[in-house]
Amino acid sequence: EEQINQIRKDLDMWVSGHDVAKPCISFGHFGFDDRLINAIIKQGFTEPTGIQRQAIPVALSGRDLIGVAKTGSGKTASFVWPMIIHILDQPELEKGDGPIGLILAPTRELAHQIYVEAKKFAKVYNIKVAAVYGGDSKADQFKELRNGHVEILVATPGRLIDMIKMKATNLRKITYLVLDEADRMLDLGFEPQVRSICNNIRPDRQVLMFSATFPKRIEKLTRDVLNDPVKIHIGNVGA
Ligand code: ADP
Ligand code: MG
């Protein structure tokens, strides 16, 4: 216990919540299989970042989580790798006819970046990733969603709602939801869309929220959407 507290202190990390999984100091300790480890090494990554050390074991334990850490700290991988494990764990029956993992992001640029990052690791397992966001052709995105068996979907909230209305996709099988850059999503006025999407996802889901800051409005959203979350706060970041 003391050793764990020291690891967290060294990482300038604050954790709240009960029964929090232990942090892992190296990639070898996450329990990932060789294919994923090799894909990580291929990226030139040698050790997990601070947020990854704590968020990944918590995510793998099935808990909801709030991760607050500054930009550039490797938050994307900390939700993408456990999402891949979650998808591999689903029974065959659950696959097909709609994504299992959903990542909501505030802007097309960010959605695209997450898509690129997720694909690097998902492709190792033939897990299909798609992205939908404003500014690109709805017809093309519609086709991509309708034709393929998409397991991971990255989306901006408004465009996802359009795609659901067009019956290009559905939320029935989503059991792993990520709200990335939650503070920016609210700043950009997407709170109603985010809430509407969350309200239409089955209750037996895992939710991970990442944000660079943690204002009151985010706190309220976490109370409404997350279930008994672990909160991980790294460094000297906002509110
Ligand atoms: P954030 O979402 O926290 O702003 P990103 O997930 O975009 O950060 O990661 C920032 C950069 O760090 C990306 O280029 C990513 O590929 C890289 N990165 C992620 N994890 C590691 C790691 N463990 N070691 C080295 N680089 C990493
Ligand atoms: Mg990010």
Short mmCIF file of C-alpha atoms and ligand atoms in Angstrom, two decimals:
data_model
loop_
_atom_site.label_atom_id
_atom_site.label_comp_id
_atom_site.label_asym_id
_atom_site.label_seq_id
_atom_site.Cartn_x
_atom_site.Cartn_y
_atom_site.Cartn_z
CA GLU A 1 0.00 0.00 0.00
CA GLU A 2 2.78 2.40 0.94
CA GLN A 3 4.66 1.45 -2.21
CA ILE A 4 1.56 2.17 -4.30
CA ASN A 5 1.12 5.54 -2.66
CA GLN A 6 4.75 6.32 -3.42
CA ILE A 7 4.30 5.38 -7.10
CA ARG A 8 1.29 7.68 -7.31
CA LYS A 9 3.12 10.49 -5.53
CA ASP A 10 6.08 10.18 -7.89
CA LEU A 11 3.67 10.54 -10.80
CA ASP A 12 2.05 13.61 -9.18
CA MET A 13 -1.18 11.63 -9.22
CA TRP A 14 -4.35 11.92 -7.10
CA VAL A 15 -6.77 9.04 -7.09
CA SER A 16 -10.20 8.90 -5.51
CA GLY A 17 -12.74 6.11 -5.30
CA HIS A 18 -12.74 2.80 -3.46
CA ASP A 19 -10.98 -0.45 -4.43
CA VAL A 20 -8.85 1.16 -7.09
CA ALA A 21 -6.71 -1.21 -9.16
CA LYS A 22 -2.97 -0.93 -8.58
CA PRO A 23 -0.90 1.18 -10.99
CA CYS A 24 1.41 -0.71 -13.39
CA ILE A 25 4.85 0.64 -14.05
CA SER A 26 5.57 -1.19 -17.31
CA PHE A 27 3.72 -2.45 -20.39
CA GLY A 28 4.49 -6.02 -19.34
CA HIS A 29 2.31 -5.67 -16.25
CA PHE A 30 -0.99 -4.86 -17.97
CA GLY A 31 -1.55 -8.48 -18.97
CA PHE A 32 -1.74 -7.61 -22.69
CA ASP A 33 -0.98 -10.40 -25.14
CA ASP A 34 2.14 -10.37 -27.34
CA ARG A 35 0.35 -9.02 -30.38
CA LEU A 36 -0.67 -5.86 -28.60
CA ILE A 37 2.69 -5.51 -26.84
CA ASN A 38 4.45 -5.84 -30.21
CA ALA A 39 2.20 -3.21 -31.78
CA ILE A 40 3.00 -0.87 -28.87
CA ILE A 41 6.74 -1.46 -29.21
CA LYS A 42 6.44 -0.85 -32.95
CA GLN A 43 5.19 2.66 -32.11
CA GLY A 44 8.49 3.26 -30.32
CA PHE A 45 6.82 3.47 -26.91
CA THR A 46 9.12 2.16 -24.18
CA GLU A 47 7.07 2.74 -21.04
CA PRO A 48 3.51 3.76 -20.17
CA THR A 49 2.82 7.41 -19.38
CA GLY A 50 1.54 8.40 -15.93
CA ILE A 51 -2.15 8.38 -16.86
CA GLN A 52 -1.72 5.06 -18.68
CA ARG A 53 -0.12 3.43 -15.61
CA GLN A 54 -3.20 4.03 -13.51
CA ALA A 55 -6.08 4.40 -15.99
CA ILE A 56 -5.38 1.13 -17.84
CA PRO A 57 -5.61 -1.19 -14.79
CA VAL A 58 -8.76 0.64 -13.67
CA ALA A 59 -10.32 0.37 -17.13
CA LEU A 60 -9.38 -3.31 -17.38
CA SER A 61 -11.04 -3.91 -14.00
CA GLY A 62 -14.33 -2.83 -15.59
CA ARG A 63 -14.78 0.33 -13.54
CA ASP A 64 -16.04 3.68 -14.78
CA LEU A 65 -13.33 6.28 -14.65
CA ILE A 66 -12.59 9.97 -14.90
CA GLY A 67 -9.12 10.84 -16.15
CA VAL A 68 -7.90 14.39 -15.78
CA ALA A 69 -4.48 15.01 -17.29
CA LYS A 70 -2.97 17.59 -19.56
CA THR A 71 -2.82 17.45 -23.35
CA GLY A 72 -0.07 15.22 -24.71
CA SER A 73 -0.06 12.83 -21.76
CA GLY A 74 -1.13 9.77 -23.77
CA LYS A 75 -4.81 9.65 -22.82
CA THR A 76 -5.90 8.14 -26.15
CA ALA A 77 -4.02 4.87 -25.68
CA SER A 78 -5.22 4.65 -22.08
CA PHE A 79 -8.78 4.16 -23.31
CA VAL A 80 -8.09 2.52 -26.68
CA TRP A 81 -6.06 -0.45 -25.41
CA PRO A 82 -8.61 -1.50 -22.75
CA MET A 83 -11.38 -0.98 -25.33
CA ILE A 84 -9.68 -3.50 -27.61
CA ILE A 85 -9.44 -5.99 -24.74
CA HIS A 86 -13.11 -5.38 -23.93
CA ILE A 87 -14.10 -6.13 -27.53
CA LEU A 88 -12.00 -9.29 -27.66
CA ASP A 89 -13.79 -10.43 -24.49
CA GLN A 90 -17.26 -10.20 -26.05
CA PRO A 91 -18.97 -13.43 -27.00
CA GLU A 92 -19.23 -13.97 -30.79
CA LEU A 93 -22.97 -13.44 -30.56
CA GLU A 94 -22.46 -9.85 -29.52
CA LYS A 95 -20.42 -9.07 -32.63
CA GLY A 96 -21.85 -7.56 -35.81
CA ASP A 97 -24.78 -5.19 -36.28
CA GLY A 98 -23.43 -2.16 -34.50
CA PRO A 99 -20.31 -1.03 -32.67
CA ILE A 100 -19.30 -2.25 -29.19
CA GLY A 101 -16.99 0.65 -28.37
CA LEU A 102 -17.96 4.30 -28.89
CA ILE A 103 -15.67 7.30 -28.49
CA LEU A 104 -17.23 10.77 -28.53
CA ALA A 105 -14.91 13.67 -29.33
CA PRO A 106 -15.57 17.41 -29.73
CA THR A 107 -14.10 18.12 -33.19
CA ARG A 108 -13.48 16.43 -36.51
CA GLU A 109 -9.72 16.87 -36.12
CA LEU A 110 -9.72 15.17 -32.76
CA ALA A 111 -12.06 12.40 -33.93
CA HIS A 112 -9.75 11.76 -36.87
CA GLN A 113 -6.65 11.65 -34.63
CA ILE A 114 -8.30 9.13 -32.32
CA TYR A 115 -9.37 7.08 -35.33
CA VAL A 116 -5.78 6.94 -36.61
CA GLU A 117 -4.40 6.00 -33.18
CA ALA A 118 -7.09 3.34 -32.57
CA LYS A 119 -6.54 1.77 -35.98
CA LYS A 120 -2.84 1.19 -35.36
CA PHE A 121 -3.71 -1.23 -32.56
CA ALA A 122 -7.14 -2.53 -33.61
CA LYS A 123 -5.87 -3.74 -36.97
CA VAL A 124 -3.65 -6.28 -35.22
CA TYR A 125 -6.86 -8.13 -34.27
CA ASN A 126 -8.89 -7.29 -37.39
CA ILE A 127 -11.11 -5.09 -35.25
CA LYS A 128 -12.72 -2.54 -37.53
CA VAL A 129 -12.68 1.16 -36.64
CA ALA A 130 -14.77 3.88 -38.29
CA ALA A 131 -15.08 7.60 -37.72
CA VAL A 132 -17.98 9.97 -38.42
CA TYR A 133 -17.81 13.73 -38.02
CA GLY A 134 -19.19 16.92 -39.46
CA GLY A 135 -17.69 18.47 -42.57
CA ASP A 136 -17.39 15.23 -44.56
CA SER A 137 -19.98 13.61 -46.79
CA LYS A 138 -22.85 12.02 -44.86
CA ALA A 139 -23.46 9.66 -47.77
CA ASP A 140 -19.91 8.23 -47.58
CA GLN A 141 -20.06 7.84 -43.80
CA PHE A 142 -23.49 6.23 -44.11
CA LYS A 143 -22.09 3.68 -46.58
CA GLU A 144 -19.06 2.92 -44.47
CA LEU A 145 -21.19 2.23 -41.40
CA ARG A 146 -23.81 0.24 -43.25
CA ASN A 147 -21.39 -1.95 -45.18
CA GLY A 148 -18.80 -2.87 -42.62
CA HIS A 149 -18.92 -4.65 -39.30
CA VAL A 150 -17.67 -1.73 -37.27
CA GLU A 151 -16.60 -2.57 -33.72
CA ILE A 152 -15.11 0.76 -32.69
CA LEU A 153 -16.81 4.00 -33.70
CA VAL A 154 -15.27 7.43 -33.17
CA ALA A 155 -17.77 10.26 -33.58
CA THR A 156 -18.61 13.86 -32.96
CA PRO A 157 -21.96 13.98 -31.15
CA GLY A 158 -24.05 15.80 -33.77
CA ARG A 159 -22.95 13.64 -36.66
CA LEU A 160 -23.50 10.46 -34.68
CA ILE A 161 -27.09 11.50 -34.00
CA ASP A 162 -27.56 12.19 -37.74
CA MET A 163 -26.19 8.71 -38.54
CA ILE A 164 -28.53 7.06 -36.03
CA LYS A 165 -31.52 8.94 -37.49
CA MET A 166 -30.49 7.75 -40.97
CA LYS A 167 -30.29 4.20 -39.54
CA ALA A 168 -26.66 3.88 -40.58
CA THR A 169 -25.84 2.57 -37.13
CA ASN A 170 -27.32 2.02 -33.67
CA LEU A 171 -26.22 2.06 -30.05
CA ARG A 172 -27.64 -1.32 -29.01
CA LYS A 173 -24.34 -3.11 -28.54
CA ILE A 174 -22.33 -0.28 -27.06
CA THR A 175 -20.93 -1.46 -23.73
CA TYR A 176 -17.79 0.69 -23.62
CA LEU A 177 -18.23 4.44 -23.96
CA VAL A 178 -15.54 7.12 -23.90
CA LEU A 179 -16.18 10.84 -23.60
CA ASP A 180 -12.90 12.39 -24.70
CA GLU A 181 -12.06 16.05 -24.07
CA ALA A 182 -15.33 16.33 -22.19
CA ASP A 183 -14.63 19.92 -21.16
CA ARG A 184 -14.29 20.99 -24.79
CA MET A 185 -17.43 19.09 -25.76
CA LEU A 186 -19.38 21.14 -23.23
CA ASP A 187 -17.61 24.40 -24.19
CA LEU A 188 -18.70 23.80 -27.78
CA GLY A 189 -22.32 23.37 -26.70
CA PHE A 190 -22.64 19.61 -27.21
CA GLU A 191 -23.98 18.81 -23.75
CA PRO A 192 -27.56 18.07 -24.95
CA GLN A 193 -26.29 15.74 -27.69
CA VAL A 194 -23.85 14.00 -25.35
CA ARG A 195 -26.57 13.47 -22.75
CA SER A 196 -29.03 12.23 -25.34
CA ILE A 197 -26.50 9.68 -26.63
CA CYS A 198 -25.63 8.52 -23.10
CA ASN A 199 -29.32 8.13 -22.24
CA ASN A 200 -29.72 5.80 -25.19
CA ILE A 201 -26.88 3.46 -24.30
CA ARG A 202 -27.68 0.35 -22.27
CA PRO A 203 -27.12 0.64 -18.52
CA ASP A 204 -24.67 -2.28 -18.33
CA ARG A 205 -21.92 -0.25 -19.90
CA GLN A 206 -18.54 1.01 -18.85
CA VAL A 207 -17.98 4.75 -19.20
CA LEU A 208 -14.62 6.53 -19.28
CA MET A 209 -14.41 10.29 -19.30
CA PHE A 210 -11.26 12.23 -20.09
CA SER A 211 -10.79 15.93 -19.70
CA ALA A 212 -7.95 18.42 -19.40
CA THR A 213 -9.92 20.39 -16.77
CA PHE A 214 -12.67 19.49 -14.31
CA PRO A 215 -15.15 22.36 -13.96
CA LYS A 216 -18.49 22.09 -12.09
CA ARG A 217 -20.43 21.31 -15.25
CA ILE A 218 -18.27 18.28 -15.94
CA GLU A 219 -18.70 17.15 -12.35
CA LYS A 220 -22.47 17.29 -12.82
CA LEU A 221 -22.25 15.32 -16.06
CA THR A 222 -20.12 12.63 -14.40
CA ARG A 223 -22.68 12.28 -11.60
CA ASP A 224 -25.45 11.72 -14.16
CA VAL A 225 -23.59 9.45 -16.57
CA LEU A 226 -20.89 7.54 -14.67
CA ASN A 227 -21.46 4.82 -12.12
CA ASP A 228 -19.26 4.80 -9.01
CA PRO A 229 -16.24 6.12 -10.94
CA VAL A 230 -12.58 6.10 -10.00
CA LYS A 231 -11.11 9.54 -10.50
CA ILE A 232 -7.49 9.92 -11.58
CA HIS A 233 -6.01 13.37 -11.59
CA ILE A 234 -2.46 13.96 -12.79
CA GLY A 235 -0.34 17.04 -12.30
CA ASN A 236 -1.32 20.57 -11.72
CA VAL A 237 -4.27 20.81 -14.10
CA GLY A 238 -7.41 22.99 -13.96
CA ALA A 239 -10.15 23.10 -11.29
P1 ADP B 1 -3.59 13.36 -24.94
O1 ADP B 1 -4.86 12.74 -25.44
O2 ADP B 1 -3.37 13.15 -23.49
O3 ADP B 1 -3.46 14.79 -25.35
P2 ADP B 1 -2.36 11.62 -26.89
O4 ADP B 1 -3.07 10.37 -26.56
O5 ADP B 1 -2.81 12.37 -28.10
O6 ADP B 1 -2.37 12.62 -25.64
O7 ADP B 1 -0.81 11.28 -26.98
C1 ADP B 1 0.17 12.26 -27.29
C2 ADP B 1 1.32 11.62 -28.06
O8 ADP B 1 2.03 10.72 -27.22
C3 ADP B 1 0.87 10.82 -29.26
O9 ADP B 1 1.73 11.08 -30.33
C4 ADP B 1 1.01 9.37 -28.81
O10 ADP B 1 1.24 8.50 -29.89
C5 ADP B 1 2.18 9.46 -27.86
N1 ADP B 1 2.19 8.41 -26.81
C6 ADP B 1 1.14 7.81 -26.20
N2 ADP B 1 1.54 6.92 -25.27
C7 ADP B 1 2.89 6.95 -25.28
C8 ADP B 1 3.91 6.24 -24.55
N3 ADP B 1 3.58 5.34 -23.60
N4 ADP B 1 5.21 6.51 -24.81
C9 ADP B 1 5.52 7.43 -25.77
N5 ADP B 1 4.63 8.13 -26.50
C10 ADP B 1 3.33 7.90 -26.26
MG MG B 2 -6.56 13.47 -26.22
#
